[in-house]
Every structure is written in C-alpha cells, then in structure tokens.
Short mmCIF file of C-alpha atoms and ligand atoms in Angstrom, two decimals:
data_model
loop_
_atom_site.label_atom_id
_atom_site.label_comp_id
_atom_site.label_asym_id
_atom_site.label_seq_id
_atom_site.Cartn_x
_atom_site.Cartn_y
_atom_site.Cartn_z
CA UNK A 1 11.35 -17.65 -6.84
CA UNK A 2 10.56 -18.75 -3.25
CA UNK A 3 8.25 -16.64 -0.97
CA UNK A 4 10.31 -15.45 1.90
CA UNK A 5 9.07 -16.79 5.19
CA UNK A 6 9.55 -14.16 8.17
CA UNK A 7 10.86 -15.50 11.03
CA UNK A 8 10.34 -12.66 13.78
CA UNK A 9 6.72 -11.37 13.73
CA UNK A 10 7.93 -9.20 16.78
CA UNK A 11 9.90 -6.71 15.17
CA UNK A 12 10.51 -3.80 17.37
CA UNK A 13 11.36 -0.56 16.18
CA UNK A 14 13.95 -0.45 18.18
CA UNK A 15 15.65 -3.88 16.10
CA UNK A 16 14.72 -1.70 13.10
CA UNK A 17 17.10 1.43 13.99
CA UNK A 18 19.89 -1.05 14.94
CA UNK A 19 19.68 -3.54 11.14
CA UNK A 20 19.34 -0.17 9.83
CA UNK A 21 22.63 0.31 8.54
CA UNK A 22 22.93 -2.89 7.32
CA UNK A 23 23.49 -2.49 3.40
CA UNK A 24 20.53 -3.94 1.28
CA UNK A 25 23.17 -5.52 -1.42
CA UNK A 26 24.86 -7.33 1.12
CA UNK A 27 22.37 -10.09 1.53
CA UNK A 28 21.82 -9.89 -1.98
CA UNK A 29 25.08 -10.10 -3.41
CA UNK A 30 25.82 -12.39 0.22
CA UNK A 31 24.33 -15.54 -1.60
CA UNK A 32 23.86 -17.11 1.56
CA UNK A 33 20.32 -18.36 1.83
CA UNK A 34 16.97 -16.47 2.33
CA UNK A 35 16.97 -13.17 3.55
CA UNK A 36 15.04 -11.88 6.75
CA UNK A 37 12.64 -9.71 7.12
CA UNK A 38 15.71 -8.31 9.22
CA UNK A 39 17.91 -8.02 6.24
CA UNK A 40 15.04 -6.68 4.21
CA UNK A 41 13.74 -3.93 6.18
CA UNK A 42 17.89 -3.10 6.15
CA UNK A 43 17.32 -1.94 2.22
CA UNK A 44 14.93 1.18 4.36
CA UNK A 45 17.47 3.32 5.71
CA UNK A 46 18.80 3.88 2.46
CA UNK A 47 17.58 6.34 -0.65
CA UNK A 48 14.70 3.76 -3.47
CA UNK A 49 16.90 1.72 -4.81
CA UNK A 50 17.67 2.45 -8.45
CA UNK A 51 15.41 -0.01 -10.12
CA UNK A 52 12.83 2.43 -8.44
CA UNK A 53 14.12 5.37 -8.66
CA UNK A 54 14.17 4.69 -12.73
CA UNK A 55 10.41 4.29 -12.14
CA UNK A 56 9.66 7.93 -11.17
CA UNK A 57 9.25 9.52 -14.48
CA UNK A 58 8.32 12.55 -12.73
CA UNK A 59 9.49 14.84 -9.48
CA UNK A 60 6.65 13.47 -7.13
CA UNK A 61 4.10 17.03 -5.80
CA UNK A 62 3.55 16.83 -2.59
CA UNK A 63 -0.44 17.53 -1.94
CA UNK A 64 -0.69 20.12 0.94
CA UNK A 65 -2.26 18.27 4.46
CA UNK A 66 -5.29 19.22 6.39
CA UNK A 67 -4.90 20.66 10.24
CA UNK A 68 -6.32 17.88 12.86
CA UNK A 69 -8.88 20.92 13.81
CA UNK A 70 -10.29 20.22 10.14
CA UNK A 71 -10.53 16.10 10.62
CA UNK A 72 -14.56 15.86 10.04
CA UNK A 73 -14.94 12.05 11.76
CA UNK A 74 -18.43 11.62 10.56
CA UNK A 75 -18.16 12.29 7.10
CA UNK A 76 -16.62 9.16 5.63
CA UNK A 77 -19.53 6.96 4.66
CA UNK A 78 -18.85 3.70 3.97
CA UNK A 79 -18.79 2.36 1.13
CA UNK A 80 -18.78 -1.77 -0.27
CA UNK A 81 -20.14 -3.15 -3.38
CA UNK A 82 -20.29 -6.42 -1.89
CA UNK A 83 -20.63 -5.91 2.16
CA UNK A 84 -17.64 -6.02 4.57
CA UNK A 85 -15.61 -9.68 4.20
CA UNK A 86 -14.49 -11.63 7.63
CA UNK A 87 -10.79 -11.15 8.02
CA UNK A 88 -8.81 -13.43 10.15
CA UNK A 89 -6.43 -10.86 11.40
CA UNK A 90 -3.91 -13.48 12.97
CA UNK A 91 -3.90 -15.51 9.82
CA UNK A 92 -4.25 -12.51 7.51
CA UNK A 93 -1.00 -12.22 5.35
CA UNK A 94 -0.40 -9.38 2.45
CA UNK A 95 1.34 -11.13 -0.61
CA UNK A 96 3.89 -8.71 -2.59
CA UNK A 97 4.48 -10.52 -5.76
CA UNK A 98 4.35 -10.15 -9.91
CA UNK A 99 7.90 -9.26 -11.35
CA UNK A 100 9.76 -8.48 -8.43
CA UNK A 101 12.81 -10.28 -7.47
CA UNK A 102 11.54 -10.39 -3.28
CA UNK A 103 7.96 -11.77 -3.41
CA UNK A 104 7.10 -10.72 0.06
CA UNK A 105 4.28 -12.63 2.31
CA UNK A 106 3.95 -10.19 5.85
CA UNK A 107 1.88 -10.22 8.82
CA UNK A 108 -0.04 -7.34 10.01
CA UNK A 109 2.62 -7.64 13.11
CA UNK A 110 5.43 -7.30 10.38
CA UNK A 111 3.65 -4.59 8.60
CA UNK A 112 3.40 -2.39 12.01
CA UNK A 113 6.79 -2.72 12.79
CA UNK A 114 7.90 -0.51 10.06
CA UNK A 115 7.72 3.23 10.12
CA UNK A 116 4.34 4.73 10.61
CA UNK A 117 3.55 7.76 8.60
CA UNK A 118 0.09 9.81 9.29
CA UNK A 119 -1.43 12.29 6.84
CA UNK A 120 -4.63 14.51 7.15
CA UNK A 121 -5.79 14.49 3.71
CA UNK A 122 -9.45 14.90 2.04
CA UNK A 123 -11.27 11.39 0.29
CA UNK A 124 -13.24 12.19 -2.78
CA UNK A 125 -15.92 9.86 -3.84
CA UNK A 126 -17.36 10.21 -7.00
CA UNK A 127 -20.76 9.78 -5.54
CA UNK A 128 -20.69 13.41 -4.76
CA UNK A 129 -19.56 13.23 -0.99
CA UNK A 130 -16.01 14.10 0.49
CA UNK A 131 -14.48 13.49 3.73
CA UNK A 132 -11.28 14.84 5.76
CA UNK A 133 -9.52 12.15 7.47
CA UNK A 134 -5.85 11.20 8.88
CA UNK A 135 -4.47 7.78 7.74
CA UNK A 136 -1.69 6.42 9.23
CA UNK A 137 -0.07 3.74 7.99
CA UNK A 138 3.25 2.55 6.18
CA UNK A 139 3.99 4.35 2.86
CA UNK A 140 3.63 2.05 -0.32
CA UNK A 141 6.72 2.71 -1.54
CA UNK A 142 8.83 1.79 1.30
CA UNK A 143 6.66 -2.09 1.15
CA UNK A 144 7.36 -2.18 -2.77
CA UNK A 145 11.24 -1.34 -1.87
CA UNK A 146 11.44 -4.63 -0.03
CA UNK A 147 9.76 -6.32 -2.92
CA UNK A 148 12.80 -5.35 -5.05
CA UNK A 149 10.70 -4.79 -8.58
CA UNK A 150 12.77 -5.79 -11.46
CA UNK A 151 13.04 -2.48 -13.89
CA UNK A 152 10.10 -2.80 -16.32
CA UNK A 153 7.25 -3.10 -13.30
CA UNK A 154 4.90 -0.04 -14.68
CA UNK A 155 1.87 -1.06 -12.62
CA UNK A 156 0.31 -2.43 -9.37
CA UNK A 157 -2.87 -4.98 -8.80
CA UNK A 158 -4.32 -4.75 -5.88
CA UNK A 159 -6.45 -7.75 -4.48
CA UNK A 160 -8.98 -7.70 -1.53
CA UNK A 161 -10.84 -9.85 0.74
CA UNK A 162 -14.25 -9.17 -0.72
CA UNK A 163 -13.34 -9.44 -4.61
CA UNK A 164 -12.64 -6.24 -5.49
CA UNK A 165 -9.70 -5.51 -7.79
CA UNK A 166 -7.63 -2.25 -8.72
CA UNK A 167 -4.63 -1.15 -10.81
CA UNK A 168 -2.44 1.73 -10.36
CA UNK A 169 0.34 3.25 -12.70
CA UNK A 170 3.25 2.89 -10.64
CA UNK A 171 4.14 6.96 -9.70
CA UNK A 172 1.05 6.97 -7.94
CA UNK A 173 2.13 3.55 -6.13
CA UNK A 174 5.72 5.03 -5.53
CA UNK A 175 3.90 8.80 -4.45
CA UNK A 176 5.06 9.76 -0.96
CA UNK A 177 1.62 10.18 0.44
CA UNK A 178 -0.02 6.73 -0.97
CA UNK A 179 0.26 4.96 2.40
CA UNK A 180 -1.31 1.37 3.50
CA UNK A 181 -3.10 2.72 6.22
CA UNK A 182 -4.34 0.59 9.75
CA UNK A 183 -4.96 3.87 11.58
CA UNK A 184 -7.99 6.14 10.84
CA UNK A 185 -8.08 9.83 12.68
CA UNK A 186 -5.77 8.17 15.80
CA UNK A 187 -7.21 4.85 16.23
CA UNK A 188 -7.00 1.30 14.52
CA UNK A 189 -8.80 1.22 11.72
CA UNK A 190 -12.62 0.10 11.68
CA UNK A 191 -13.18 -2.90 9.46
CA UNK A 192 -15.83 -1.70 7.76
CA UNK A 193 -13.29 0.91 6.67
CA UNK A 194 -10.98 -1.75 5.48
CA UNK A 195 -8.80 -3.15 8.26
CA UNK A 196 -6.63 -4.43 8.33
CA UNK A 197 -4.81 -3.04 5.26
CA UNK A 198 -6.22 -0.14 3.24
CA UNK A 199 -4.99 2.29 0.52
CA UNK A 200 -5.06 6.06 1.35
CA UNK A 201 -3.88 8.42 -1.17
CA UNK A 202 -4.75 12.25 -1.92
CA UNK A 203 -3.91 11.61 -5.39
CA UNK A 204 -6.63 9.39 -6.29
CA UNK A 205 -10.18 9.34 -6.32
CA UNK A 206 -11.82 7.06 -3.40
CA UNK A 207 -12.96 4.18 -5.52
CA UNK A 208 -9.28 3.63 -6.37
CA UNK A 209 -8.28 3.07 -2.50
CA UNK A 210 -8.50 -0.73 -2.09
CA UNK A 211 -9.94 -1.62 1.25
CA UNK A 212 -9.23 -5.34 3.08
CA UNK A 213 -6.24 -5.63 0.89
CA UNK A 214 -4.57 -8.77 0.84
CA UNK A 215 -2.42 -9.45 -2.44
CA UNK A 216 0.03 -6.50 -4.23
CA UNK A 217 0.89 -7.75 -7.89
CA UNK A 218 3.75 -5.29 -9.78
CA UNK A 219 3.70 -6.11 -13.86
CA UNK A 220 4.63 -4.48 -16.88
CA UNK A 221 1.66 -4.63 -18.58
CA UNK A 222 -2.29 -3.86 -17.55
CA UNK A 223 -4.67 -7.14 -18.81
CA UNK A 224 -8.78 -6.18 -19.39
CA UNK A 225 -9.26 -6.44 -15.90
CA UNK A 226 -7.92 -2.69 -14.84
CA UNK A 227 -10.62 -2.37 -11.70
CA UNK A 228 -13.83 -2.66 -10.26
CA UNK A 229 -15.27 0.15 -11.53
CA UNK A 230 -13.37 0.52 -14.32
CA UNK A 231 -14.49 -2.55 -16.00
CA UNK A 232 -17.77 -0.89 -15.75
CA UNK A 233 -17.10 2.26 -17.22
CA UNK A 234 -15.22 5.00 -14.98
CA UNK A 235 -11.68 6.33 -15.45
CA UNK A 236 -8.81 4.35 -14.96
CA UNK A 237 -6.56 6.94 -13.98
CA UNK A 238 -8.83 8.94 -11.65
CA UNK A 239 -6.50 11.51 -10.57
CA UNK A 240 -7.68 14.26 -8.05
N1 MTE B 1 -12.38 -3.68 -1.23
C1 MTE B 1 -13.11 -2.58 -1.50
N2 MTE B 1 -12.48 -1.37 -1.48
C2 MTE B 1 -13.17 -0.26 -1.74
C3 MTE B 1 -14.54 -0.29 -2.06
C4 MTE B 1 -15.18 -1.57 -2.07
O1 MTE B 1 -16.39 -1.72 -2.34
N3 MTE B 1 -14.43 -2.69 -1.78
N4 MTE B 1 -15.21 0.90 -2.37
C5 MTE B 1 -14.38 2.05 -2.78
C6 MTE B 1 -15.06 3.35 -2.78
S1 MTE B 1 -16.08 3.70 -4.09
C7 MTE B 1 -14.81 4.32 -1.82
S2 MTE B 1 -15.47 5.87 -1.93
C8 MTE B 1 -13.98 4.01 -0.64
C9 MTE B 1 -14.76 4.29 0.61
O2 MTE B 1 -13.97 4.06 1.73
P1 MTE B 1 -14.69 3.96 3.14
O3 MTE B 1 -15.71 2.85 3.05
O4 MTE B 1 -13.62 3.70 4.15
O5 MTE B 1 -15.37 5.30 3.36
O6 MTE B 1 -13.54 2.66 -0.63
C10 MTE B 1 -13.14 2.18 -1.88
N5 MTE B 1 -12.50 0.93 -1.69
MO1 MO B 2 -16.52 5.98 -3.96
#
C-alpha cells in the first residue's frame, strides 16, 4: 500500500464543487495509477460509502448547539501534560493509515480546502471546569471517507506532536459533530489549544480530544495502550 502523494496543495473550493460529481469507484475500479487528492475528495459529494455506513451500529443523536451569545472565550483553560510541542506548520502533514485501503498523508492547505463545518458546543474536563466554545473545522468522518477503511476498522488512534495518544470506538469517530477543528470561536486556532489539528466533539469528555494531532490509525482491535489517561486509570469510553 503506497501513501498517496497530493499533488495540488491549492485546492479551491471552487475545484471541489466542480470534481464533485466525479464518482468515487471510478478511480477505484479505473486502475489507472494513484488517485488525487482530486479524485479523492470526488468520493464527498456522495452518501459514507458502505464499508462505513456498516460501521454505524447505531442512528447517530445529534447533541443540541450553543447560541454564539453563550460562547464564554475565557473559560477554556489550557490544558498539556507535557507543555505545548513546536509544530512546523508548512511541513506538518496528518497521516490517515491502519487498515484502510487509502492511507492518506495531507497538508494543513489540503485539509482547509474541504468543507468547513462550525459548532458551538460545551468542553467538559474532568478536572471540574467546563467551557462553551465554537470549533470549526472538517468533520472526521468525511477525512476517514477518503481513507476508504476496509470493513472490520472498529477503532481510531490518534497520535500527537507532544506524545500523547488516544483511541476512539469508531461511532464516535464517524459522529456528525466530531470535527478536526483549526478554528476556535471565529479565528485560527491558538497553538496552545492544539493547532494545527485538534479533535472537538460534544460526545466526549475533554481529555479524549487530541490536540497537535498528527497521525489517524483505524484497526480492528484496541492493544494496552488505549490513551493517555486511560493507561493511568480513567474511562476509556468517556461519554458525555
Ligand atoms: N495532545 C494533547 N491533547 C490533549 C491534552 C494534552 O495534554 N495533550 N489534554 C487534554 C485535556 S485533559 C483537555 S481538558 C483538553 C483541553 O483542551 P484545551 O487545552 O484546548 O483547553 O485537551 C485534551 N487534549
Ligand atoms: Mo481535561
């Protein structure tokens, strides 16, 4: 399995509406060389594919938004176990690989070119504080798409730039409102709030949103290492 290289970092939104009809199978069943990130964002404009679909055991809630009145800007604290790592952001690549029949390897460029979705949602740290906040970003599930997962992928690693590690059952991965978010309340997000990738989810509890992430692994199976702070005793699941 090669990693696809991306050959137009420039992606307007505008190219994106007119590949949009192109169907996803025919570069796959094409057999004619890599696929672009062209013929990949193509699979977008069309309903999961199946493989995903499949993956959805359940009808996916929808968690009710905030107003932008109720945004409190001050009250997300941040928060590292290990300090905030130096990120290249011209250099910086998120991987997409595991059991997937796409391994994907995008620029932050690439990443922004695809449709932004925002969201007003609370974050819940188990410390005892909680914060409203808008996210905007790409949703997870349309990223994964690309990725093509093979059928059996039940879970997602996620690796960041400082060491910290996470795994997610895949409906939570797939939920509409998990997004990878580089926009906090309007404006690119602050690194010490994990630009340039982040996770933002209302689903889960805050020390299950991955800042600085650079490397999405999907797998069938979980190994010992489920998560930061799950090694060390809290709950993997950590629904809210
Ligand atoms: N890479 C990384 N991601 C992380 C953490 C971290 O230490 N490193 N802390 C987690 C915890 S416990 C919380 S509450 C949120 C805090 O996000 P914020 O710093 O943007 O407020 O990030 C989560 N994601
Ligand atoms: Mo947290």
């Amino acid at each position: 399995m090669s990693i696809i290289r991306l050959h137009h970092p420039q992606f307007t939104r505008r190219q994106f509406l007119k590949v949009s009809g192109i169907s996803s199978m025919s570069f796959l069943l094409g057999g004619c060389g890599t696929p672009t990130f062209e013929d990949l964002v193509g699979t977008l404009s069309e309903p999961l594919n199946e493989k995903i679909e499949k993956l959805i055991f359940q009808p996916q809630k929808l968690v009710p938004e905030f107003l932008p009145s109720e945004i409190q800007p001050e009250a997300l604290i941040v928060n590292t176990f290990r300090g905030t790592p130096i990120i290249d952001q011209e250099k910086y690549r998120l991987v997409v690989d595991g059991e997937v029949d796409q391994p994907l390897n995008l620029s932050i460029a690439e990443i922004q070119s695809l449709p932004l979705t925002s969201m007003i949602i609370r974050h819940v740290c188990v410390e005892g504080w909680a914060a409203i906040v808008q996210w905007g970003g790409i949703r997870l599930r349309e990223i994964i798409a690309l990725a093509q997962p093979k059928s059996n992928v039940r879970y997602a690693y996620f690796k960041s730039a400082d060491g910290y590690y996470e795994s997610w059952d895949i409906a939570s991965v797939l939920h509409p409102q998990t997004l990878l978010a580089y926009q906090k309340n309007g404006e690119p997000l602050p690194v010490d709030n994990g630009a340039p990738l982040r996770l933002a989810s209302p689903i889960k509890l805050g020390y299950k949103q991955s800042k600085w992430v650079t490397q999405i692994t999907l797998t069938s199976h979980l190994t010992p290492f489920r998560g930061y702070w799950e090694d060390l005793g809290y709950e993997w699941f950590a629904g809210i």
